[in-house]
Amino acid sequence: MKFCSSCVMPDTKPGIWFDERGYCNACRTKEVKAKIDWGQRLEELELIVEDIKKANHPFYDCIVPVSGGKDSWYQAAVLAEQMGLKVLCVTLAAHLPTTEGIDNLNNMIKDLNVDHMKITIKPSTFKKIRQKCFLRQGEPNWAEHCAMFSSVINTALIYEVPLVVWGEDIAFEFGGIQRSDSKPSAIAIDKSDLIKEKTVFDWLDDDVSERDIFFYKYPDYDKLEKSGVKSIYLGHFVKWYGRQNYDFVKERGFVGRRAGPLPGNFLDYDNMDEKLCEINIWFKYLKFGFWRATDQTCYDLWNDKLTREEAVKIVNDLQDEKPFNDLEDFLNFHMITREQFDETVDKFRNKDLWDFVDGEWQMKYKVS
Ligand SMILES: [Zn+2]
């Protein structure tokens, strides 16, 4: 396992490659972003917005998918306030929200004073698909990502809303399998690194019927193009930095996790609105040898808020903490036993990266 010489990302991350300096994809993106004329990019967004305003749409100008997290709150503020669009916020309901998650979503809608629609997927379907994604792929949140992308775009089609605005393009910002320069269109978000090549049909057995998966089915690109619905990444037009989004929304009522950062986390405000996410991210540690501490220190490294030396220490201090504080909820929700959980952990633990020493598993490679 080798690590980027500029940040702390390892070469086990899918899609990563180091250049002759030993820099990873995301560190090269940092250099690309520094050269972008952000004033001109903002003008490009303003042109899209002007066209929409001229068309005088009967319902809404724009859908912003929101969780109540710092990024989506910021996104919705840009579109509703700075751009003056009539925004409909759409949330894919978290089945096990945290109190901070509930408070943030409520405060956000009050703060922005926008209409808000919540989509709650039939729990039995949601649980079964999540369970299979966990047991077969070690990635339960695949189900969330699929349902979010598809339900939001389907809502835009149904209500004839001409624009959907997502946050950042993860492949560009953080480096991933899909190599591309920053692009405005998010039409292929259903094939992003969070989804890859699978579709919801890969999870249908006798227990889930096609009748139950409307919100998981992404429409044909043809149909989308004909409908005139545009789907874009705000991060293409506005320089993206999570910590700045946090600074923006904390003045407006956003709260981080009241008990401090979750186990293994460096930040207390990142992805803490629901309880099922941490195990999903921790599985990256089993498979690829890194998870929250690496991701979160990298955000700050890419934005010159940490030194590499500080990040190395934080990663080595935090990454062996286990995200088991909501494990009972996780087992109950997925209708699995602790034994099934442990078997799945064992199945997805990459034995090339882990050694069994003195009765416990240890990561072989530490960043230095
Ligand atoms: Zn890097």
mmCIF file of N, CA and C in Angstrom, residues 60-161:
data_model
loop_
_atom_site.group_PDB
_atom_site.id
_atom_site.type_symbol
_atom_site.label_atom_id
_atom_site.label_comp_id
_atom_site.label_asym_id
_atom_site.label_seq_id
_atom_site.Cartn_x
_atom_site.Cartn_y
_atom_site.Cartn_z
ATOM 1 N N TYR A 60 -42.220 24.737 -10.088
ATOM 2 C CA TYR A 60 -40.953 25.135 -9.470
ATOM 3 C C TYR A 60 -39.919 25.331 -10.571
ATOM 4 N N ASP A 61 -38.907 26.148 -10.256
ATOM 5 C CA ASP A 61 -37.809 26.354 -11.201
ATOM 6 C C ASP A 61 -36.744 25.281 -11.038
ATOM 7 N N CYS A 62 -36.664 24.725 -9.838
ATOM 8 C CA CYS A 62 -35.474 23.977 -9.521
ATOM 9 C C CYS A 62 -35.723 23.035 -8.340
ATOM 10 N N ILE A 63 -35.171 21.841 -8.425
ATOM 11 C CA ILE A 63 -35.188 20.925 -7.273
ATOM 12 C C ILE A 63 -33.780 20.846 -6.699
ATOM 13 N N VAL A 64 -33.688 20.991 -5.384
ATOM 14 C CA VAL A 64 -32.411 20.724 -4.709
ATOM 15 C C VAL A 64 -32.630 19.546 -3.754
ATOM 16 N N PRO A 65 -31.922 18.439 -3.969
ATOM 17 C CA PRO A 65 -32.019 17.319 -3.039
ATOM 18 C C PRO A 65 -31.325 17.691 -1.734
ATOM 19 N N VAL A 66 -32.002 17.547 -0.625
ATOM 20 C CA VAL A 66 -31.410 17.973 0.651
ATOM 21 C C VAL A 66 -31.511 16.871 1.709
ATOM 22 N N SER A 67 -30.496 16.834 2.557
ATOM 23 C CA SER A 67 -30.529 15.913 3.695
ATOM 24 C C SER A 67 -30.632 16.713 4.990
ATOM 25 N N GLY A 68 -30.383 18.030 4.894
ATOM 26 C CA GLY A 68 -30.221 18.850 6.097
ATOM 27 C C GLY A 68 -28.751 18.971 6.466
ATOM 28 N N GLY A 69 -27.891 18.297 5.716
ATOM 29 C CA GLY A 69 -26.448 18.412 5.932
ATOM 30 C C GLY A 69 -25.932 19.762 5.451
ATOM 31 N N LYS A 70 -24.679 20.032 5.792
ATOM 32 C CA LYS A 70 -24.107 21.359 5.489
ATOM 33 C C LYS A 70 -24.092 21.650 3.992
ATOM 34 N N ASP A 71 -23.776 20.637 3.178
ATOM 35 C CA ASP A 71 -23.608 20.887 1.749
ATOM 36 C C ASP A 71 -24.940 21.193 1.070
ATOM 37 N N SER A 72 -25.960 20.383 1.380
ATOM 38 C CA SER A 72 -27.227 20.598 0.687
ATOM 39 C C SER A 72 -27.896 21.894 1.161
ATOM 40 N N TRP A 73 -27.693 22.236 2.415
ATOM 41 C CA TRP A 73 -28.225 23.509 2.933
ATOM 42 C C TRP A 73 -27.608 24.664 2.152
ATOM 43 N N TYR A 74 -26.302 24.600 1.978
ATOM 44 C CA TYR A 74 -25.590 25.637 1.225
ATOM 45 C C TYR A 74 -26.081 25.675 -0.230
ATOM 46 N N GLN A 75 -26.196 24.488 -0.866
ATOM 47 C CA GLN A 75 -26.684 24.415 -2.247
ATOM 48 C C GLN A 75 -28.023 25.122 -2.397
ATOM 49 N N ALA A 76 -28.947 24.769 -1.505
ATOM 50 C CA ALA A 76 -30.302 25.333 -1.600
ATOM 51 C C ALA A 76 -30.267 26.833 -1.382
ATOM 52 N N ALA A 77 -29.390 27.314 -0.507
ATOM 53 C CA ALA A 77 -29.281 28.766 -0.272
ATOM 54 C C ALA A 77 -28.789 29.471 -1.536
ATOM 55 N N VAL A 78 -27.818 28.885 -2.218
ATOM 56 C CA VAL A 78 -27.301 29.504 -3.452
ATOM 57 C C VAL A 78 -28.431 29.628 -4.478
ATOM 58 N N LEU A 79 -29.189 28.541 -4.671
ATOM 59 C CA LEU A 79 -30.217 28.550 -5.718
ATOM 60 C C LEU A 79 -31.412 29.428 -5.342
ATOM 61 N N ALA A 80 -31.840 29.355 -4.083
ATOM 62 C CA ALA A 80 -33.045 30.097 -3.687
ATOM 63 C C ALA A 80 -32.737 31.571 -3.456
ATOM 64 N N GLU A 81 -31.618 31.859 -2.805
ATOM 65 C CA GLU A 81 -31.364 33.246 -2.386
ATOM 66 C C GLU A 81 -30.484 33.985 -3.387
ATOM 67 N N GLN A 82 -29.315 33.421 -3.654
ATOM 68 C CA GLN A 82 -28.393 34.117 -4.561
ATOM 69 C C GLN A 82 -28.952 34.167 -5.986
ATOM 70 N N MET A 83 -29.552 33.044 -6.431
ATOM 71 C CA MET A 83 -30.036 32.976 -7.813
ATOM 72 C C MET A 83 -31.515 33.360 -7.928
ATOM 73 N N GLY A 84 -32.205 33.388 -6.822
ATOM 74 C CA GLY A 84 -33.606 33.815 -6.843
ATOM 75 C C GLY A 84 -34.558 32.847 -7.533
ATOM 76 N N LEU A 85 -34.230 31.562 -7.520
ATOM 77 C CA LEU A 85 -35.126 30.583 -8.148
ATOM 78 C C LEU A 85 -36.185 30.111 -7.152
ATOM 79 N N LYS A 86 -37.300 29.646 -7.713
ATOM 80 C CA LYS A 86 -38.338 29.056 -6.866
ATOM 81 C C LYS A 86 -37.957 27.587 -6.651
ATOM 82 N N VAL A 87 -37.448 27.310 -5.466
ATOM 83 C CA VAL A 87 -36.815 26.017 -5.185
ATOM 84 C C VAL A 87 -37.775 25.076 -4.460
ATOM 85 N N LEU A 88 -37.798 23.839 -4.913
ATOM 86 C CA LEU A 88 -38.437 22.767 -4.149
ATOM 87 C C LEU A 88 -37.321 21.897 -3.581
ATOM 88 N N CYS A 89 -37.250 21.807 -2.256
ATOM 89 C CA CYS A 89 -36.269 20.907 -1.646
ATOM 90 C C CYS A 89 -36.893 19.513 -1.539
ATOM 91 N N VAL A 90 -36.126 18.496 -1.897
ATOM 92 C CA VAL A 90 -36.616 17.111 -1.830
ATOM 93 C C VAL A 90 -35.656 16.286 -0.975
ATOM 94 N N THR A 91 -36.241 15.579 -0.024
ATOM 95 C CA THR A 91 -35.441 14.736 0.877
ATOM 96 C C THR A 91 -35.839 13.276 0.718
ATOM 97 N N LEU A 92 -34.854 12.419 0.571
ATOM 98 C CA LEU A 92 -35.113 10.993 0.715
ATOM 99 C C LEU A 92 -35.009 10.714 2.212
ATOM 100 N N ALA A 93 -36.130 10.380 2.839
ATOM 101 C CA ALA A 93 -36.175 10.315 4.301
ATOM 102 C C ALA A 93 -35.200 9.276 4.840
ATOM 103 N N ALA A 94 -34.461 9.688 5.881
ATOM 104 C CA ALA A 94 -33.589 8.744 6.583
ATOM 105 C C ALA A 94 -34.480 7.866 7.452
ATOM 106 N N HIS A 95 -34.272 6.560 7.436
ATOM 107 C CA HIS A 95 -35.122 5.686 8.238
ATOM 108 C C HIS A 95 -34.714 5.687 9.702
ATOM 109 N N LEU A 96 -33.452 5.939 9.987
ATOM 110 C CA LEU A 96 -33.011 6.083 11.375
ATOM 111 C C LEU A 96 -32.245 7.398 11.536
ATOM 112 N N PRO A 97 -32.983 8.514 11.545
ATOM 113 C CA PRO A 97 -32.279 9.801 11.660
ATOM 114 C C PRO A 97 -31.747 10.019 13.077
ATOM 115 N N THR A 98 -30.716 10.832 13.204
ATOM 116 C CA THR A 98 -30.239 11.260 14.523
ATOM 117 C C THR A 98 -31.024 12.516 14.919
ATOM 118 N N THR A 99 -30.964 12.879 16.202
ATOM 119 C CA THR A 99 -31.699 14.093 16.611
ATOM 120 C C THR A 99 -31.098 15.319 15.918
ATOM 121 N N GLU A 100 -29.780 15.328 15.756
ATOM 122 C CA GLU A 100 -29.161 16.464 15.055
ATOM 123 C C GLU A 100 -29.653 16.510 13.608
ATOM 124 N N GLY A 101 -29.795 15.327 12.978
ATOM 125 C CA GLY A 101 -30.275 15.270 11.602
ATOM 126 C C GLY A 101 -31.678 15.839 11.470
ATOM 127 N N ILE A 102 -32.549 15.484 12.416
ATOM 128 C CA ILE A 102 -33.936 15.982 12.395
ATOM 129 C C ILE A 102 -33.951 17.495 12.612
ATOM 130 N N ASP A 103 -33.188 17.949 13.606
ATOM 131 C CA ASP A 103 -33.144 19.395 13.901
ATOM 132 C C ASP A 103 -32.618 20.171 12.703
ATOM 133 N N ASN A 104 -31.559 19.662 12.091
ATOM 134 C CA ASN A 104 -30.947 20.401 10.981
ATOM 135 C C ASN A 104 -31.897 20.520 9.789
ATOM 136 N N LEU A 105 -32.596 19.436 9.489
ATOM 137 C CA LEU A 105 -33.515 19.488 8.355
ATOM 138 C C LEU A 105 -34.651 20.486 8.629
ATOM 139 N N ASN A 106 -35.206 20.431 9.841
ATOM 140 C CA ASN A 106 -36.277 21.376 10.190
ATOM 141 C C ASN A 106 -35.773 22.821 10.167
ATOM 142 N N ASN A 107 -34.599 23.033 10.752
ATOM 143 C CA ASN A 107 -34.047 24.398 10.796
ATOM 144 C C ASN A 107 -33.729 24.920 9.410
ATOM 145 N N MET A 108 -33.277 24.013 8.555
ATOM 146 C CA MET A 108 -32.923 24.411 7.200
ATOM 147 C C MET A 108 -34.142 24.925 6.440
ATOM 148 N N ILE A 109 -35.259 24.191 6.544
ATOM 149 C CA ILE A 109 -36.451 24.587 5.791
ATOM 150 C C ILE A 109 -36.991 25.913 6.323
ATOM 151 N N LYS A 110 -36.925 26.088 7.647
ATOM 152 C CA LYS A 110 -37.349 27.373 8.234
ATOM 153 C C LYS A 110 -36.423 28.489 7.777
ATOM 154 N N ASP A 111 -35.134 28.220 7.819
ATOM 155 C CA ASP A 111 -34.142 29.244 7.462
ATOM 156 C C ASP A 111 -34.283 29.670 6.008
ATOM 157 N N LEU A 112 -34.468 28.715 5.123
ATOM 158 C CA LEU A 112 -34.518 29.031 3.689
ATOM 159 C C LEU A 112 -35.918 29.459 3.251
ATOM 160 N N ASN A 113 -36.911 29.084 4.069
ATOM 161 C CA ASN A 113 -38.297 29.409 3.750
ATOM 162 C C ASN A 113 -38.677 28.917 2.348
ATOM 163 N N VAL A 114 -38.527 27.601 2.150
ATOM 164 C CA VAL A 114 -38.845 26.992 0.852
ATOM 165 C C VAL A 114 -39.836 25.843 1.064
ATOM 166 N N ASP A 115 -40.469 25.411 -0.039
ATOM 167 C CA ASP A 115 -41.302 24.213 0.027
ATOM 168 C C ASP A 115 -40.403 22.988 0.121
ATOM 169 N N HIS A 116 -40.921 21.962 0.783
ATOM 170 C CA HIS A 116 -40.100 20.781 1.053
ATOM 171 C C HIS A 116 -40.938 19.526 0.887
ATOM 172 N N MET A 117 -40.407 18.582 0.156
ATOM 173 C CA MET A 117 -41.116 17.319 -0.053
ATOM 174 C C MET A 117 -40.233 16.192 0.457
ATOM 175 N N LYS A 118 -40.851 15.294 1.205
ATOM 176 C CA LYS A 118 -40.076 14.188 1.759
ATOM 177 C C LYS A 118 -40.547 12.884 1.124
ATOM 178 N N ILE A 119 -39.629 12.107 0.605
ATOM 179 C CA ILE A 119 -39.982 10.814 0.016
ATOM 180 C C ILE A 119 -39.523 9.723 0.983
ATOM 181 N N THR A 120 -40.479 8.932 1.426
ATOM 182 C CA THR A 120 -40.130 7.833 2.323
ATOM 183 C C THR A 120 -40.405 6.535 1.594
ATOM 184 N N ILE A 121 -39.385 5.736 1.442
ATOM 185 C CA ILE A 121 -39.556 4.491 0.707
ATOM 186 C C ILE A 121 -40.130 3.424 1.620
ATOM 187 N N LYS A 122 -41.052 2.675 1.069
ATOM 188 C CA LYS A 122 -41.683 1.574 1.790
ATOM 189 C C LYS A 122 -40.636 0.796 2.608
ATOM 190 N N PRO A 123 -40.787 0.787 3.940
ATOM 191 C CA PRO A 123 -39.701 0.239 4.762
ATOM 192 C C PRO A 123 -39.320 -1.205 4.434
ATOM 193 N N SER A 124 -40.309 -2.051 4.117
ATOM 194 C CA SER A 124 -39.957 -3.463 3.896
ATOM 195 C C SER A 124 -39.045 -3.601 2.670
ATOM 196 N N THR A 125 -39.346 -2.847 1.618
ATOM 197 C CA THR A 125 -38.516 -2.895 0.407
ATOM 198 C C THR A 125 -37.123 -2.357 0.698
ATOM 199 N N PHE A 126 -37.116 -1.220 1.375
ATOM 200 C CA PHE A 126 -35.850 -0.550 1.669
ATOM 201 C C PHE A 126 -34.935 -1.440 2.505
ATOM 202 N N LYS A 127 -35.524 -2.082 3.526
ATOM 203 C CA LYS A 127 -34.728 -2.941 4.404
ATOM 204 C C LYS A 127 -34.174 -4.142 3.649
ATOM 205 N N LYS A 128 -35.002 -4.738 2.801
ATOM 206 C CA LYS A 128 -34.547 -5.946 2.086
ATOM 207 C C LYS A 128 -33.428 -5.607 1.108
ATOM 208 N N ILE A 129 -33.580 -4.488 0.411
ATOM 209 C CA ILE A 129 -32.531 -4.129 -0.557
ATOM 210 C C ILE A 129 -31.248 -3.762 0.184
ATOM 211 N N ARG A 130 -31.389 -2.992 1.255
ATOM 212 C CA ARG A 130 -30.187 -2.646 2.051
ATOM 213 C C ARG A 130 -29.509 -3.906 2.586
ATOM 214 N N GLN A 131 -30.322 -4.833 3.068
ATOM 215 C CA GLN A 131 -29.743 -6.060 3.629
ATOM 216 C C GLN A 131 -28.903 -6.798 2.596
ATOM 217 N N LYS A 132 -29.430 -6.904 1.379
ATOM 218 C CA LYS A 132 -28.686 -7.616 0.325
ATOM 219 C C LYS A 132 -27.428 -6.851 -0.072
ATOM 220 N N CYS A 133 -27.562 -5.525 -0.139
ATOM 221 C CA CYS A 133 -26.381 -4.714 -0.485
ATOM 222 C C CYS A 133 -25.293 -4.902 0.573
ATOM 223 N N PHE A 134 -25.717 -5.079 1.822
ATOM 224 C CA PHE A 134 -24.729 -5.284 2.887
ATOM 225 C C PHE A 134 -24.116 -6.684 2.797
ATOM 226 N N LEU A 135 -24.972 -7.696 2.770
ATOM 227 C CA LEU A 135 -24.454 -9.071 2.833
ATOM 228 C C LEU A 135 -23.669 -9.446 1.574
ATOM 229 N N ARG A 136 -24.125 -8.982 0.398
ATOM 230 C CA ARG A 136 -23.483 -9.416 -0.844
ATOM 231 C C ARG A 136 -22.380 -8.477 -1.317
ATOM 232 N N GLN A 137 -22.484 -7.210 -0.944
ATOM 233 C CA GLN A 137 -21.544 -6.243 -1.504
ATOM 234 C C GLN A 137 -20.795 -5.459 -0.422
ATOM 235 N N GLY A 138 -21.169 -5.659 0.844
ATOM 236 C CA GLY A 138 -20.512 -4.912 1.923
ATOM 237 C C GLY A 138 -20.725 -3.422 1.765
ATOM 238 N N GLU A 139 -21.868 -3.040 1.218
ATOM 239 C CA GLU A 139 -22.096 -1.626 0.896
ATOM 240 C C GLU A 139 -23.591 -1.308 1.007
ATOM 241 N N PRO A 140 -24.131 -1.337 2.257
ATOM 242 C CA PRO A 140 -25.583 -1.173 2.409
ATOM 243 C C PRO A 140 -26.114 0.139 1.838
ATOM 244 N N ASN A 141 -25.294 1.204 1.879
ATOM 245 C CA ASN A 141 -25.799 2.506 1.433
ATOM 246 C C ASN A 141 -25.911 2.635 -0.084
ATOM 247 N N TRP A 142 -25.493 1.587 -0.791
ATOM 248 C CA TRP A 142 -25.761 1.577 -2.235
ATOM 249 C C TRP A 142 -27.251 1.842 -2.469
ATOM 250 N N ALA A 143 -28.086 1.225 -1.634
ATOM 251 C CA ALA A 143 -29.545 1.341 -1.795
ATOM 252 C C ALA A 143 -30.002 2.794 -1.666
ATOM 253 N N GLU A 144 -29.411 3.514 -0.700
ATOM 254 C CA GLU A 144 -29.747 4.929 -0.487
ATOM 255 C C GLU A 144 -29.363 5.771 -1.702
ATOM 256 N N HIS A 145 -28.122 5.545 -2.144
ATOM 257 C CA HIS A 145 -27.623 6.371 -3.245
ATOM 258 C C HIS A 145 -28.474 6.161 -4.490
ATOM 259 N N CYS A 146 -28.785 4.906 -4.764
ATOM 260 C CA CYS A 146 -29.606 4.587 -5.934
ATOM 261 C C CYS A 146 -30.978 5.248 -5.803
ATOM 262 N N ALA A 147 -31.593 5.094 -4.636
ATOM 263 C CA ALA A 147 -32.943 5.646 -4.441
ATOM 264 C C ALA A 147 -32.915 7.167 -4.479
ATOM 265 N N MET A 148 -31.858 7.761 -3.953
ATOM 266 C CA MET A 148 -31.817 9.229 -3.950
ATOM 267 C C MET A 148 -31.714 9.771 -5.372
ATOM 268 N N PHE A 149 -30.753 9.255 -6.136
ATOM 269 C CA PHE A 149 -30.579 9.785 -7.488
ATOM 270 C C PHE A 149 -31.858 9.589 -8.314
ATOM 271 N N SER A 150 -32.446 8.407 -8.192
ATOM 272 C CA SER A 150 -33.600 8.086 -9.037
ATOM 273 C C SER A 150 -34.867 8.790 -8.572
ATOM 274 N N SER A 151 -35.088 8.849 -7.265
ATOM 275 C CA SER A 151 -36.343 9.452 -6.792
ATOM 276 C C SER A 151 -36.359 10.959 -7.085
ATOM 277 N N VAL A 152 -35.228 11.607 -6.953
ATOM 278 C CA VAL A 152 -35.185 13.050 -7.192
ATOM 279 C C VAL A 152 -35.444 13.352 -8.665
ATOM 280 N N ILE A 153 -34.788 12.612 -9.538
ATOM 281 C CA ILE A 153 -34.953 12.901 -10.962
ATOM 282 C C ILE A 153 -36.378 12.534 -11.416
ATOM 283 N N ASN A 154 -36.940 11.480 -10.853
ATOM 284 C CA ASN A 154 -38.327 11.138 -11.174
ATOM 285 C C ASN A 154 -39.296 12.214 -10.691
ATOM 286 N N THR A 155 -39.000 12.802 -9.547
ATOM 287 C CA THR A 155 -39.844 13.891 -9.040
ATOM 288 C C THR A 155 -39.800 15.083 -10.001
ATOM 289 N N ALA A 156 -38.603 15.371 -10.516
ATOM 290 C CA ALA A 156 -38.479 16.478 -11.488
ATOM 291 C C ALA A 156 -39.315 16.188 -12.736
ATOM 292 N N LEU A 157 -39.301 14.942 -13.185
ATOM 293 C CA LEU A 157 -40.097 14.583 -14.365
ATOM 294 C C LEU A 157 -41.587 14.736 -14.088
ATOM 295 N N ILE A 158 -42.017 14.212 -12.950
ATOM 296 C CA ILE A 158 -43.452 14.224 -12.632
ATOM 297 C C ILE A 158 -43.976 15.662 -12.519
ATOM 298 N N TYR A 159 -43.195 16.512 -11.841
ATOM 299 C CA TYR A 159 -43.655 17.886 -11.619
ATOM 300 C C TYR A 159 -43.157 18.866 -12.683
ATOM 301 N N GLU A 160 -42.522 18.327 -13.709
ATOM 302 C CA GLU A 160 -42.013 19.157 -14.812
ATOM 303 C C GLU A 160 -41.144 20.312 -14.299
ATOM 304 N N VAL A 161 -40.205 19.962 -13.444
ATOM 305 C CA VAL A 161 -39.261 20.965 -12.925
ATOM 306 C C VAL A 161 -38.020 20.937 -13.819
#
